[in-house]
Tab-separated table of C-alpha atoms and ligand atoms in Angstrom:
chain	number	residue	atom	x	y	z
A	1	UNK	CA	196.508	216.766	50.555
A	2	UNK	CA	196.724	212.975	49.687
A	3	UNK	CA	198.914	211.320	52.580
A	4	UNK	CA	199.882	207.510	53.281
A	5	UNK	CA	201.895	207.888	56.179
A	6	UNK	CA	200.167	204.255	57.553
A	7	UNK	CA	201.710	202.489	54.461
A	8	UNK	CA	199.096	199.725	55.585
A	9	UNK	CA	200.484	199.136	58.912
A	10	UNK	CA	197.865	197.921	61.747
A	11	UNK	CA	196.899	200.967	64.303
A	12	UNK	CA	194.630	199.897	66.829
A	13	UNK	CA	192.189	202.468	68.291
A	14	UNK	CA	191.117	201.483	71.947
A	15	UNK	CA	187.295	202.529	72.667
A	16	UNK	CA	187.636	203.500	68.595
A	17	UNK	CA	183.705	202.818	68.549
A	18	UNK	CA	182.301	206.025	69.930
A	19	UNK	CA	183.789	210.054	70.241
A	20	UNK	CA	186.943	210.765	69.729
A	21	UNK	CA	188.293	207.125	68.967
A	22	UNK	CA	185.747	207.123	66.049
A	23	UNK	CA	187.369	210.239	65.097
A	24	UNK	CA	191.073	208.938	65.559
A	25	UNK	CA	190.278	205.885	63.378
A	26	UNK	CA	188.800	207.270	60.695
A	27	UNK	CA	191.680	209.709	60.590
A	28	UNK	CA	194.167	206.997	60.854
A	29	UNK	CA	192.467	205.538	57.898
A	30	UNK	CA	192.193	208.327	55.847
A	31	UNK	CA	196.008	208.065	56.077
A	32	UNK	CA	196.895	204.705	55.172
A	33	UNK	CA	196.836	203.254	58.222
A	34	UNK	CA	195.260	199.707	58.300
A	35	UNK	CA	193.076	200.793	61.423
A	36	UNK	CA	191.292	198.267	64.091
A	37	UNK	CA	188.640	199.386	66.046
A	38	UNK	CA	188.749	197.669	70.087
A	39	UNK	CA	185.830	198.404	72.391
A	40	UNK	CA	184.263	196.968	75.018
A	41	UNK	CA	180.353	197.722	73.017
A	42	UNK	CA	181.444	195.101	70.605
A	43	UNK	CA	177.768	195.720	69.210
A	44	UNK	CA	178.697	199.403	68.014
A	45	UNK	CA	182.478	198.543	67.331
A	46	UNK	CA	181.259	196.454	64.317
A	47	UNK	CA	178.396	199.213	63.271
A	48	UNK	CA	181.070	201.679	63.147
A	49	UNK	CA	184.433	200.011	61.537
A	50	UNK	CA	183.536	199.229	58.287
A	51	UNK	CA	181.647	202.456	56.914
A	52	UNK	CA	185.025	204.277	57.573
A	53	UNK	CA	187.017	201.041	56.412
A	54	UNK	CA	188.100	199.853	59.483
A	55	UNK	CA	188.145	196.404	61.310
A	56	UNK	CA	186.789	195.712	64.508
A	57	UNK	CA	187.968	193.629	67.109
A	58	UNK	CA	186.363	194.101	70.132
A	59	UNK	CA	187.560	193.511	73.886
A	60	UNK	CA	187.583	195.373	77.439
A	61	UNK	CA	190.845	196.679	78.403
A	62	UNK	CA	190.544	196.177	81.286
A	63	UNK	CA	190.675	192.346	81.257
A	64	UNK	CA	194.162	191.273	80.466
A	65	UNK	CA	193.365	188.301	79.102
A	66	UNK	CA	190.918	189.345	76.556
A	67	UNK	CA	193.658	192.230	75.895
A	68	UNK	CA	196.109	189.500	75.073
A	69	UNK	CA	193.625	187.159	73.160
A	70	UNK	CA	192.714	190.191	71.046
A	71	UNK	CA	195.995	191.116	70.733
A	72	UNK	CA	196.982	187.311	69.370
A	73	UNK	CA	194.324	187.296	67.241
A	74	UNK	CA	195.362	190.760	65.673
A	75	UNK	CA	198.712	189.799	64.936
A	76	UNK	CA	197.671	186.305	63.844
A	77	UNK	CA	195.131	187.509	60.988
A	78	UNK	CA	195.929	190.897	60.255
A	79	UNK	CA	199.273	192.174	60.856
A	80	UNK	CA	202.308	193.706	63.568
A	81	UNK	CA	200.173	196.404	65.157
A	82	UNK	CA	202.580	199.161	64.797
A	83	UNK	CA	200.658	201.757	66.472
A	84	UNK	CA	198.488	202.270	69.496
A	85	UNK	CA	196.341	204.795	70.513
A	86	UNK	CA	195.186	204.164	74.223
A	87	UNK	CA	191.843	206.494	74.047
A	88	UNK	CA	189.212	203.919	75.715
A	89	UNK	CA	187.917	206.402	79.018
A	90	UNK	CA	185.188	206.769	81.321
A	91	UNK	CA	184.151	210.429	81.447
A	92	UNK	CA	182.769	211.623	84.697
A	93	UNK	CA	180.300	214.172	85.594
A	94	UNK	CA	181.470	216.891	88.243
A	95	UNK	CA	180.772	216.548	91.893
A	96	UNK	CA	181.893	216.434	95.152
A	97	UNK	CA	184.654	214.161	96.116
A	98	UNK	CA	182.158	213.147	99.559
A	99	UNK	CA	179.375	212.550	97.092
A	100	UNK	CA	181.957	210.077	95.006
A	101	UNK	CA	181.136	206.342	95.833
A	102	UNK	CA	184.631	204.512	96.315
A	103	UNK	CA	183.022	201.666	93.650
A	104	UNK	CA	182.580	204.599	91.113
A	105	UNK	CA	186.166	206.283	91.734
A	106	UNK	CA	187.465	202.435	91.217
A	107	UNK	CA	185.780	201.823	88.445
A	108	UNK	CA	186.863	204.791	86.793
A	109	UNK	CA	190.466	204.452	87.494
A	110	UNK	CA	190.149	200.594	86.218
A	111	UNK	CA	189.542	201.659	82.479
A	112	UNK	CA	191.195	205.029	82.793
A	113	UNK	CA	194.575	204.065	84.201
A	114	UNK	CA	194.929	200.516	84.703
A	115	UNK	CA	193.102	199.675	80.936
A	116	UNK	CA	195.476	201.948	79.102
A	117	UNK	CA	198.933	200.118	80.958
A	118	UNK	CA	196.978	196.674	80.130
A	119	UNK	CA	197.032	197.847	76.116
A	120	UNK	CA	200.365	199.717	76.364
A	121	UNK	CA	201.872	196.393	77.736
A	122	UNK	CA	200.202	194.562	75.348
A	123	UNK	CA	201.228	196.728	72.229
A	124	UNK	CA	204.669	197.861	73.935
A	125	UNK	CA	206.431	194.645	74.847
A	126	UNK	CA	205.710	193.127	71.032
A	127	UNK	CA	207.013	196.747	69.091
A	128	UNK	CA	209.820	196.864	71.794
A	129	UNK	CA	210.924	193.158	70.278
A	130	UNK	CA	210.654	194.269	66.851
A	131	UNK	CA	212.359	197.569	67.515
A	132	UNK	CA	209.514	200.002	66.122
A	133	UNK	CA	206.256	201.024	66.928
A	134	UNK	CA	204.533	204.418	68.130
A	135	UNK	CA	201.953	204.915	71.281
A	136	UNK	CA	199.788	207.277	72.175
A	137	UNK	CA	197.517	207.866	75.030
A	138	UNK	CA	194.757	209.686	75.533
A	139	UNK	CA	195.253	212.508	78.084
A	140	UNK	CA	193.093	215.530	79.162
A	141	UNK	CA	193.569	219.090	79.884
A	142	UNK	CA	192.546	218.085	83.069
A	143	UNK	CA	196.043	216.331	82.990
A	144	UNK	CA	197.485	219.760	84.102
A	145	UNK	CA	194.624	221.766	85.961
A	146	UNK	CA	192.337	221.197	88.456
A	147	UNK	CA	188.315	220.056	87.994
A	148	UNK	CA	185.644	218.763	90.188
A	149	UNK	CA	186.604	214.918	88.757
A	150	UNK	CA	187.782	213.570	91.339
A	151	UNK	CA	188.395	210.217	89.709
A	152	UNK	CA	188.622	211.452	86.178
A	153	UNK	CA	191.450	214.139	86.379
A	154	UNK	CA	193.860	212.372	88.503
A	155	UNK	CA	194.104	209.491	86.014
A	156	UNK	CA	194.611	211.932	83.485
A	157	UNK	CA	197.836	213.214	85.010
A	158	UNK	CA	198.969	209.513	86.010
A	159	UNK	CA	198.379	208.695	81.724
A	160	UNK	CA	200.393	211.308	80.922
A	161	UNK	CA	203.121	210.347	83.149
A	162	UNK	CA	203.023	207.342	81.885
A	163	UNK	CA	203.765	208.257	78.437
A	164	UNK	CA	207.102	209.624	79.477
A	165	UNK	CA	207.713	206.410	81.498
A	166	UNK	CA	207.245	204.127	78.765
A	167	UNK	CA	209.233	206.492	76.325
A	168	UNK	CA	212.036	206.503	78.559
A	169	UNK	CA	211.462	201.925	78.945
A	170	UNK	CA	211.082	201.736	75.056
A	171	UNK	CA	212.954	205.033	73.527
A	172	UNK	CA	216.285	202.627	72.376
A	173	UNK	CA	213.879	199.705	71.671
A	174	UNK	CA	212.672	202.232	68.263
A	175	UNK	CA	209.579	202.765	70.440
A	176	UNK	CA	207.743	206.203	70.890
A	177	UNK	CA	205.417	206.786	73.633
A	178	UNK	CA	202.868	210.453	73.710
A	179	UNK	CA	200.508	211.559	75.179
A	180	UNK	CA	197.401	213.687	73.123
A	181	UNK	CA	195.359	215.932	75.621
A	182	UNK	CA	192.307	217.315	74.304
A	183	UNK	CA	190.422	219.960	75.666
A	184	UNK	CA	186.556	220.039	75.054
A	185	UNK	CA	185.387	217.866	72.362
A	186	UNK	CA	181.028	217.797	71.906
A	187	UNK	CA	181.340	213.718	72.019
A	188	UNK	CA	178.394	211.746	73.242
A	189	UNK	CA	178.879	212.113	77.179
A	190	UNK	CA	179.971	216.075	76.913
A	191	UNK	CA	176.992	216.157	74.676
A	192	UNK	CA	174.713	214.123	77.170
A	193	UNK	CA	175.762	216.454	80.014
A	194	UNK	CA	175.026	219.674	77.804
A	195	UNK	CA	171.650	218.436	77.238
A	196	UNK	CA	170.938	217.731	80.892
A	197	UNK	CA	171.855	221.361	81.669
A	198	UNK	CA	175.383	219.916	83.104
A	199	UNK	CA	177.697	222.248	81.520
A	200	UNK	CA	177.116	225.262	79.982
A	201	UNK	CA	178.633	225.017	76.518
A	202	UNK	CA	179.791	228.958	76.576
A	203	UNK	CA	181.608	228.321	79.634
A	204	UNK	CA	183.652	225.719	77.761
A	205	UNK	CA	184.330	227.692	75.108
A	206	UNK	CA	184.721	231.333	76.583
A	207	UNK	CA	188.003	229.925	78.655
A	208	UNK	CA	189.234	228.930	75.285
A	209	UNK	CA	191.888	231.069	73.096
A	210	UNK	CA	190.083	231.013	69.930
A	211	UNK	CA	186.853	230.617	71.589
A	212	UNK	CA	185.067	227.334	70.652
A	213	UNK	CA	184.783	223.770	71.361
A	214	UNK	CA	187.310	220.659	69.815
A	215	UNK	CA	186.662	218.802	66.356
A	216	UNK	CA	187.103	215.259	67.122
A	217	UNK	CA	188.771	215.073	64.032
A	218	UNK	CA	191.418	217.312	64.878
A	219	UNK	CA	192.190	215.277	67.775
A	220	UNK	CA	192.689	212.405	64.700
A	221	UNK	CA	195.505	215.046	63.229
A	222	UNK	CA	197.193	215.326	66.312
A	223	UNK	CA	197.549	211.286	67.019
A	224	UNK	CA	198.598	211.674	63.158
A	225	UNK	CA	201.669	213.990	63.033
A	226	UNK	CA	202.695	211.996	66.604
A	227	UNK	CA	202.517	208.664	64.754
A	228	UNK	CA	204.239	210.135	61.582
A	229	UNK	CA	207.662	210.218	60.441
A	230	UNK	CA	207.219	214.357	60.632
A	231	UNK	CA	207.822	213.568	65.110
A	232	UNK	CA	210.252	210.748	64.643
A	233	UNK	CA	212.517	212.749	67.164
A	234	UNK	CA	209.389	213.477	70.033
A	235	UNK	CA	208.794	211.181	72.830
A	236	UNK	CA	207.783	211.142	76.090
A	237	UNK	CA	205.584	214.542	74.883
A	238	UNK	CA	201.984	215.351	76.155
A	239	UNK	CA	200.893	217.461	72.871
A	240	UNK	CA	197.470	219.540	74.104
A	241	UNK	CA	195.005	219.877	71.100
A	242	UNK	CA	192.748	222.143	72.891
A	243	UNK	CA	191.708	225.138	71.175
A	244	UNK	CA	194.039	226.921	72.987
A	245	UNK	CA	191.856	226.535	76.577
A	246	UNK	CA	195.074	225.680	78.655
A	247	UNK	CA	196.434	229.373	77.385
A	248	UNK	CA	193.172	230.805	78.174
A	249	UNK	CA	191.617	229.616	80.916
A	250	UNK	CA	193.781	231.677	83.821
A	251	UNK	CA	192.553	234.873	81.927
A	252	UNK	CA	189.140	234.102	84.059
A	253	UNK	CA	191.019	236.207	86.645
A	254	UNK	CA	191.686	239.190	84.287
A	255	UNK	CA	188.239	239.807	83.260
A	256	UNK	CA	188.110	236.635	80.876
A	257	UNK	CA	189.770	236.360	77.239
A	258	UNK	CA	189.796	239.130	75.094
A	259	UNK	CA	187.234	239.463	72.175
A	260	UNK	CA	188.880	239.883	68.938
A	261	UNK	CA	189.923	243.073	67.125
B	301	NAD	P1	183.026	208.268	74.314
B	301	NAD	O1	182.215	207.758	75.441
B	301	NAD	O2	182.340	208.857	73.125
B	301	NAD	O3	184.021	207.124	73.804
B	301	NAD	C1	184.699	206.267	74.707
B	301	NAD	C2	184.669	204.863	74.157
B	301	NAD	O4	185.443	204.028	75.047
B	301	NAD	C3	183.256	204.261	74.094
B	301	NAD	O5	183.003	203.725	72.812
B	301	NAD	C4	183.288	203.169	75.161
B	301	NAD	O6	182.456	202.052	74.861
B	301	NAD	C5	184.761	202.784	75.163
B	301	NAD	N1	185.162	202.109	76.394
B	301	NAD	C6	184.791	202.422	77.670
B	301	NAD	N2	185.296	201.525	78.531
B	301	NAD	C7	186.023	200.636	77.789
B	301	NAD	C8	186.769	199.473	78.106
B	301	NAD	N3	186.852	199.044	79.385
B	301	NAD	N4	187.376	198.801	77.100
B	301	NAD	C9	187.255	199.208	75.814
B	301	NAD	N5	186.541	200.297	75.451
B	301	NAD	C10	185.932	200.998	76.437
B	301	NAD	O7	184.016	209.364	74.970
B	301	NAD	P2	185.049	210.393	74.311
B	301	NAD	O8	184.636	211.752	74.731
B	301	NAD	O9	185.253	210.101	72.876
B	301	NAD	O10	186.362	210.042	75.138
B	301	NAD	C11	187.451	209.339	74.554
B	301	NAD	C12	188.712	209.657	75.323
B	301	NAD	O11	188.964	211.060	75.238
B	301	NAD	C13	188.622	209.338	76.809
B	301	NAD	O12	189.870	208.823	77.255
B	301	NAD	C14	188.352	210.695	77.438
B	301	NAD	O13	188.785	210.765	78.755
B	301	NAD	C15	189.172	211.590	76.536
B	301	NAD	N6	188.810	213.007	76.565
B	301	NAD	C16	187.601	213.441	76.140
B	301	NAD	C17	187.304	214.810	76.165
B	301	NAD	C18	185.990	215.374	75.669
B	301	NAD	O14	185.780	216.601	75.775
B	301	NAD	N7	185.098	214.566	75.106
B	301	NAD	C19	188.256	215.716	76.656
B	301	NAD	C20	189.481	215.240	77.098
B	301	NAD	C21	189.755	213.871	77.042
């Protein structure tokens, strides 16, 4: 189906150069949405942007002032940025929380927690003043169950939370705030981790309803309909795009999911 939901407005993908980001912004494209790539590898945010014709404008969101420099310069040259999607995340690997250096649990909430309020302050305040815009932020399944991330998964929960904060701050400024939580995705670190003999790949799909792993993509279709016209009445939302793993995980205690018949 052809769609031009973007109309040529400015979406801005954080960490857009790698995973599911890529995936978001090529989506976002696809749709008519004038789409800007931001990620700290600034090498690999320009490899990536054009081939799916994109723009790149790289910065860490972490650092406020390159968050507001980039944001400037955005606005300046390009256009309103009308919609954000607060992906950029450090994944971690599991452990135990003695075995978790405070520097690595710090720098993991940093980019996970603190980066996504820098670039939802950033994008917020400006669509607040113009009275539209739409946000989303990257969640996690691990938003709403427990895993050996001791780091990871709490920021998860706190960026979901968030998103119904802000949508409650914005909602009469025209502003919508989600959150998208995807459940396994084969990116480049769940990738890595599967070819160190980290996870088990079946594992991540046998907890799963229909029994296999993410599309990036279809994380892209997700941030779509939230951005679109078709969820002008949903805020505050945490929409999982999981393959239906939050529905089947607890069946680990019956015996496991059900094979098909
Ligand atoms: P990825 O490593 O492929 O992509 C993350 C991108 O973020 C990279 O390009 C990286 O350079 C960029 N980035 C990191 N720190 C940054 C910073 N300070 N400023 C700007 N950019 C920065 O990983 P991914 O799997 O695509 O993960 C993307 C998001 O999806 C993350 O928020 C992650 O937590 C979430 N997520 C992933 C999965 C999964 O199964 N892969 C599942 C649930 C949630």
């Amino acid at each position: 189906m052809e769609r031009n939901e973007g109309r040529g407005r400015v979406a801005l993908v954080t960490g857009g150069a790698s995973g599911i980001g890529l995936a978001i912004a090529g989506v976002l494209a696809g749709r008519g949405w004038r789409t800007v790539i931001a990620d700290v590898d600034a090498e690999r945010a320009r490899a990536v942007a054009g081939p799916i014709g994109a723009e790149a404008v790289p910065f860490d969101v972490v650092d406020e002032a390159a968050t507001e420099a980039a944001f400037a310069e955005i606005e300046g040259r390009i256009g309103p940025v009308e919609a954000l999607i607060a992906n950029a995340g450090l994944i971690q690997p599991g452990g135990l929380p003695e075995d978790l250096p405070m520097a690595e649990f710090d720098r993991i909430v940093a980019v996970n927690l603190r980066g996504v309020y820098v670039s939802c302050l950033a994008a917020g305040t400006r669509m607040a003043k113009r009275g539209r815009g739409g946000i989303v932020i990257t969640g996690s399944v691990t938003a709403w169950r427990t895993a050996p991330l001791h780091a990871y998964a709490p920021t998860k929960a706190a960026v979901v939370h968030m998103a119904a904060c802000l949508a409650a701050e914005w909602g009469r400024s025209g502003v919508r705030v989600n959150a998208v939580s995807p459940g396994y995705v084969a990116t480049p670190p769940l990738q890595a981790a599967i070819d160190r003999g980290q996870r088990d790949p079946r594992l991540l799909t046998d907890a799963a309803a229909l029994g296999r792993l993410v599309a990036p993509d279809e994380i892209g279709h997700g941030v779509a309909f939230l951005l679109s016209d078709d969820a002008a009445a949903i805020t505050g939302i945490n929409l999982p795009v999981d393959a239906g793993w939050l529905a089947g995980a607890h069946l680990t205690t019956y015996g496991g999911v059900r094979p098909a018949r």
